[in-house]
mmCIF file of C-alpha atoms in Angstrom:
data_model
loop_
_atom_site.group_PDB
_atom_site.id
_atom_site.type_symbol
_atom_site.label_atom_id
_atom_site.label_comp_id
_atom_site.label_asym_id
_atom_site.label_seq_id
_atom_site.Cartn_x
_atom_site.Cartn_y
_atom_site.Cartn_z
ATOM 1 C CA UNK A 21 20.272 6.248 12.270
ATOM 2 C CA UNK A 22 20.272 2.673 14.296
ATOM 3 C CA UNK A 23 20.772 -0.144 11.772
ATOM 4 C CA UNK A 24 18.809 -2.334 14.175
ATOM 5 C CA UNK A 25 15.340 -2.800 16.185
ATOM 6 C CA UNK A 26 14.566 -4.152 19.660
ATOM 7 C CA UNK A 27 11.380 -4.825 20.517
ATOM 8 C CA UNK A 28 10.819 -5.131 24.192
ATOM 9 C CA UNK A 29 7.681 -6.381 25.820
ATOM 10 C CA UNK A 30 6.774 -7.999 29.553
ATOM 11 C CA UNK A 31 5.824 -11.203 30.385
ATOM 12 C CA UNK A 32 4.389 -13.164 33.225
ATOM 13 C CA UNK A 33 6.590 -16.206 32.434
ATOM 14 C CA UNK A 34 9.856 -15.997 30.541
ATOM 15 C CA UNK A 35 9.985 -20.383 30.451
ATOM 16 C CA UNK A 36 6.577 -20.262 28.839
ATOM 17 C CA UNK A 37 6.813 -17.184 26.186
ATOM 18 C CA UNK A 38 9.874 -19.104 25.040
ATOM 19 C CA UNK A 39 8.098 -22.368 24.710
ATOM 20 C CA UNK A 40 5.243 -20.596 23.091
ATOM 21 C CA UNK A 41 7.255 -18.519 20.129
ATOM 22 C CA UNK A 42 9.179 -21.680 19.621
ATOM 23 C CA UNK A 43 5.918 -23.417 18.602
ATOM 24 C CA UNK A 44 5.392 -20.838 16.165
ATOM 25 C CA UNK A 45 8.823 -20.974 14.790
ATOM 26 C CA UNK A 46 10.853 -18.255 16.111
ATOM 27 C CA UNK A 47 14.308 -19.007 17.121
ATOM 28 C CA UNK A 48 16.338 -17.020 20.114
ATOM 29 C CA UNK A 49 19.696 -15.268 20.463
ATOM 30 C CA UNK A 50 21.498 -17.413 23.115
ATOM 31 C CA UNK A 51 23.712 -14.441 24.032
ATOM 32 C CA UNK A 52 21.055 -12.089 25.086
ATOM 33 C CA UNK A 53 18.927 -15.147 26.905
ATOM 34 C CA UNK A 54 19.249 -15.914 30.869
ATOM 35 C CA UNK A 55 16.413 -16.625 33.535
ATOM 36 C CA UNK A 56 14.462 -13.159 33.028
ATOM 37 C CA UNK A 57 14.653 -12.483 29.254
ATOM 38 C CA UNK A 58 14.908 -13.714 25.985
ATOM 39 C CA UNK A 59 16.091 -12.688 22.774
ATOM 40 C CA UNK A 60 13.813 -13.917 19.363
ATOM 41 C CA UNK A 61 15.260 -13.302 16.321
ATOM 42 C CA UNK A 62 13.255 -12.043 13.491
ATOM 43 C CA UNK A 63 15.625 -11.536 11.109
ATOM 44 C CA UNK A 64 19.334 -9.923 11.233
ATOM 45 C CA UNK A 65 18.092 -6.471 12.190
ATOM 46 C CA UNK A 66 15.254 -6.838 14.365
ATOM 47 C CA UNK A 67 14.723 -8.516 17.843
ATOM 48 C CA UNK A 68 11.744 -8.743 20.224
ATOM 49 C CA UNK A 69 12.841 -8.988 23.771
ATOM 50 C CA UNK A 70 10.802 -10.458 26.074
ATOM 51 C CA UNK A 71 11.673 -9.587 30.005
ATOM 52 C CA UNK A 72 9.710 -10.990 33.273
ATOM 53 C CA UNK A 73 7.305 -8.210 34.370
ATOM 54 C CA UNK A 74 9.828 -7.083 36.906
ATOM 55 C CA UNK A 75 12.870 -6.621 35.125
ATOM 56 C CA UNK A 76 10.880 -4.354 32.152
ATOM 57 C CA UNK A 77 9.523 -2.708 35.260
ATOM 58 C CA UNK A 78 13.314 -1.963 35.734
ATOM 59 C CA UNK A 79 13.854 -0.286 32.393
ATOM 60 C CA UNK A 80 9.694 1.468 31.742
ATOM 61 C CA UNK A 81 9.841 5.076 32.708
ATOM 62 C CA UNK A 82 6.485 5.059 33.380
ATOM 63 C CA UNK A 83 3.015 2.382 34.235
ATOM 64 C CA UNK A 84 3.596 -0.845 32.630
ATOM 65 C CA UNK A 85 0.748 -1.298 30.565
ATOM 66 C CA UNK A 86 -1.390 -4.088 30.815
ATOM 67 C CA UNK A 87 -2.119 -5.775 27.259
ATOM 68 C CA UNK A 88 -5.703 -7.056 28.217
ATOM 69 C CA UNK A 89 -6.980 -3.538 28.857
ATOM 70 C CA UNK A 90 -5.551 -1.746 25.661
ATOM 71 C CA UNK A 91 -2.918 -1.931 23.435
ATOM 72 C CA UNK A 92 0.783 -0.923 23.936
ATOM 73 C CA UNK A 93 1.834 -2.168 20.210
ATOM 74 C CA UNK A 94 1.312 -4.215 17.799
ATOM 75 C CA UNK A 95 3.761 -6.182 16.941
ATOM 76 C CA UNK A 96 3.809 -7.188 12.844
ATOM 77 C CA UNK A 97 6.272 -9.503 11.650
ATOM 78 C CA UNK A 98 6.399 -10.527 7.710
ATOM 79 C CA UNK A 99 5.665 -13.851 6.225
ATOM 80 C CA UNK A 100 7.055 -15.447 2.899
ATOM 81 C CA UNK A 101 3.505 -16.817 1.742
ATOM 82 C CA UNK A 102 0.347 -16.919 2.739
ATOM 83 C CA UNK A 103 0.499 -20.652 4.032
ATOM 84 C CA UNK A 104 3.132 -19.526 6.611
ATOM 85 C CA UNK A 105 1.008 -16.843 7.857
ATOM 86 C CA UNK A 106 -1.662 -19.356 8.123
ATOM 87 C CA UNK A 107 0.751 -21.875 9.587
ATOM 88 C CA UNK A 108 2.395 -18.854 12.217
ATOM 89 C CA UNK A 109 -1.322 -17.908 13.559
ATOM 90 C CA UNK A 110 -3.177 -21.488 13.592
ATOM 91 C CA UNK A 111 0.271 -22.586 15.748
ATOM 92 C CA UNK A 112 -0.322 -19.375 18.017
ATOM 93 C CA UNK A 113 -4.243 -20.418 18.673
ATOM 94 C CA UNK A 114 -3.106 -24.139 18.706
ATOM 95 C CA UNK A 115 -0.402 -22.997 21.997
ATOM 96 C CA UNK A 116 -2.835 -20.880 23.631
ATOM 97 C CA UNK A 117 -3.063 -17.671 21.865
ATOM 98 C CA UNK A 118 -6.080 -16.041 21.337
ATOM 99 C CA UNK A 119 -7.584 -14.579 17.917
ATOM 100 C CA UNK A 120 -7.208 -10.517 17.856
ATOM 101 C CA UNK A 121 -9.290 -9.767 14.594
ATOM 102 C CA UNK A 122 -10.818 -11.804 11.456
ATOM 103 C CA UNK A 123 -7.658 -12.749 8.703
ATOM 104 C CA UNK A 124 -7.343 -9.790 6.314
ATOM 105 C CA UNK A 125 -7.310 -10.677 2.831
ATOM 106 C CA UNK A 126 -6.520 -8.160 -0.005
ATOM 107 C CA UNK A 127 -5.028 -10.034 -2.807
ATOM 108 C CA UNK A 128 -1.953 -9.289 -2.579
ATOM 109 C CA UNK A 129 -1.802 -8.633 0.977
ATOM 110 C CA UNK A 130 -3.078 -11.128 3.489
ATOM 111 C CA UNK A 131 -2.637 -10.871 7.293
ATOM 112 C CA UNK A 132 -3.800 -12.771 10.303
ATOM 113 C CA UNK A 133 -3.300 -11.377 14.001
ATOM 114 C CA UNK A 134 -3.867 -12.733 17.479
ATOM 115 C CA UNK A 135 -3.118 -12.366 21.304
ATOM 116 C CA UNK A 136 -0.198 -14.127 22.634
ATOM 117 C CA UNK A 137 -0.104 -15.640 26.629
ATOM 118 C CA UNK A 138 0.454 -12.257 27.838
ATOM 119 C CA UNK A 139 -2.502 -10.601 25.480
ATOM 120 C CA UNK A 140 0.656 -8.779 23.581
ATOM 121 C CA UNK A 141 -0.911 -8.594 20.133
ATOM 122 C CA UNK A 142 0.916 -9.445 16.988
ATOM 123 C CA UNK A 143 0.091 -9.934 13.017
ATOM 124 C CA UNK A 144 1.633 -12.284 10.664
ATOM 125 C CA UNK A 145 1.414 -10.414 7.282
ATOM 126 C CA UNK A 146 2.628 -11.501 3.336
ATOM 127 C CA UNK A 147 2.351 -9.171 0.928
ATOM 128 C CA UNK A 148 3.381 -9.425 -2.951
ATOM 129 C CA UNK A 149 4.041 -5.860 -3.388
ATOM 130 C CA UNK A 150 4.169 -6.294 -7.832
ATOM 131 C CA UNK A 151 0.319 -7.101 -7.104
ATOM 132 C CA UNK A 152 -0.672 -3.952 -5.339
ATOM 133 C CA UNK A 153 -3.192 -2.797 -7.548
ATOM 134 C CA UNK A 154 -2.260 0.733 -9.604
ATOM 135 C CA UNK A 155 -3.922 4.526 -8.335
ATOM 136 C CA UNK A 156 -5.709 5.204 -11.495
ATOM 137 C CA UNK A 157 -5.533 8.424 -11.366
ATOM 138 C CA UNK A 158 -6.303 8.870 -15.222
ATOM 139 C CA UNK A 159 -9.394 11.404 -14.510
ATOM 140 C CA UNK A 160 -7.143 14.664 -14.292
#
C-alpha cells in the first residue's frame, strides 16, 4: 500500500492558487513547483497538486470536470482547534473564496467548508475524538 497521497486538481491560474493557499497558510514543496504546478504540503504524507487546466488535461483520462457545475471532490484537510478552522475558512472568504455550506458544529467535531478561486471545494475540520459521544447500546 502507498505510504503517501497526491491530490491533484486544475486551475485557471497557477500564480494566483499559490497566492491564495498561502493566505490561508499552506506552504509548497519547492521541488515539485515550476510555471504550471505547485506542490502544497499538508503534512509529510499528503500533497495537493495544483496543475494549469492544460497540463491536468495532459494527465485526466477522461472530461475535466468543471467545479462550478458539480463536484469532483472534496477536499478535507484537519485542523488542530477550532480557532484555526475558523482562522483557515474566514482567510479563504477574506482572498476570494466563496462559502460551500453553513460551519458544522458537533461538539467535538466542528468543520467549516468553502469554494476556492477555481470553485474546488474544501473543509477545514477539528475533531477531539475522546469527546465523541458513546453508542449506548445498553437496551439489548
Amino acid at each position: 500500500m502507498s505510504t503517501m497521497l497526491f491530490v491533484n486538481l486544475p486551475v485557471a491560474d497557477v500564480a494566483r492558487s499559490r497566492a491564495f493557499f498561502t493566505c490561508l497558510g499552506f506552504r509548497f514543496d519547492a521541488m515539485f513547483c515550476d510555471q504550471g504546478t505547485v506542490c502544497m504540503e499538508i503534512n509529510d504524507c499528503s500533497r495537493v497538486v495544483l496543475h494549469a487546466a492544460q497540463r491536468f488535461a495532459g494527465y485526466a483520462a477522461g472530461a475535466v470536470a468543471d467545479p462550478y457545475v458539480g463536484r469532483e471532490s472534496l477536499v478535507a484537510v484537519s485542523a488542530g482547534s477550532r480557532s484555526e478552522v475558523d482562522r483557515c475558512a474566514d482567510a479563504a472568504l477574506t482572498h476570494g473564496g466563496s462559502a460551500l455550506r453553513d460551519p458544522e458544529d458537533l461538539g467535538f467535531m466542528y468543520c467549516r467548508s468553502f469554494c476556492d478561486l477555481d470553485g474546488h471545494a474544501w473543509e477545514v475540520v477539528w475533531m477531539d475524538a475522546s469527546q465523541i459521544p458513546a453508542d449506548d447500546d445498553s437496551s439489548t
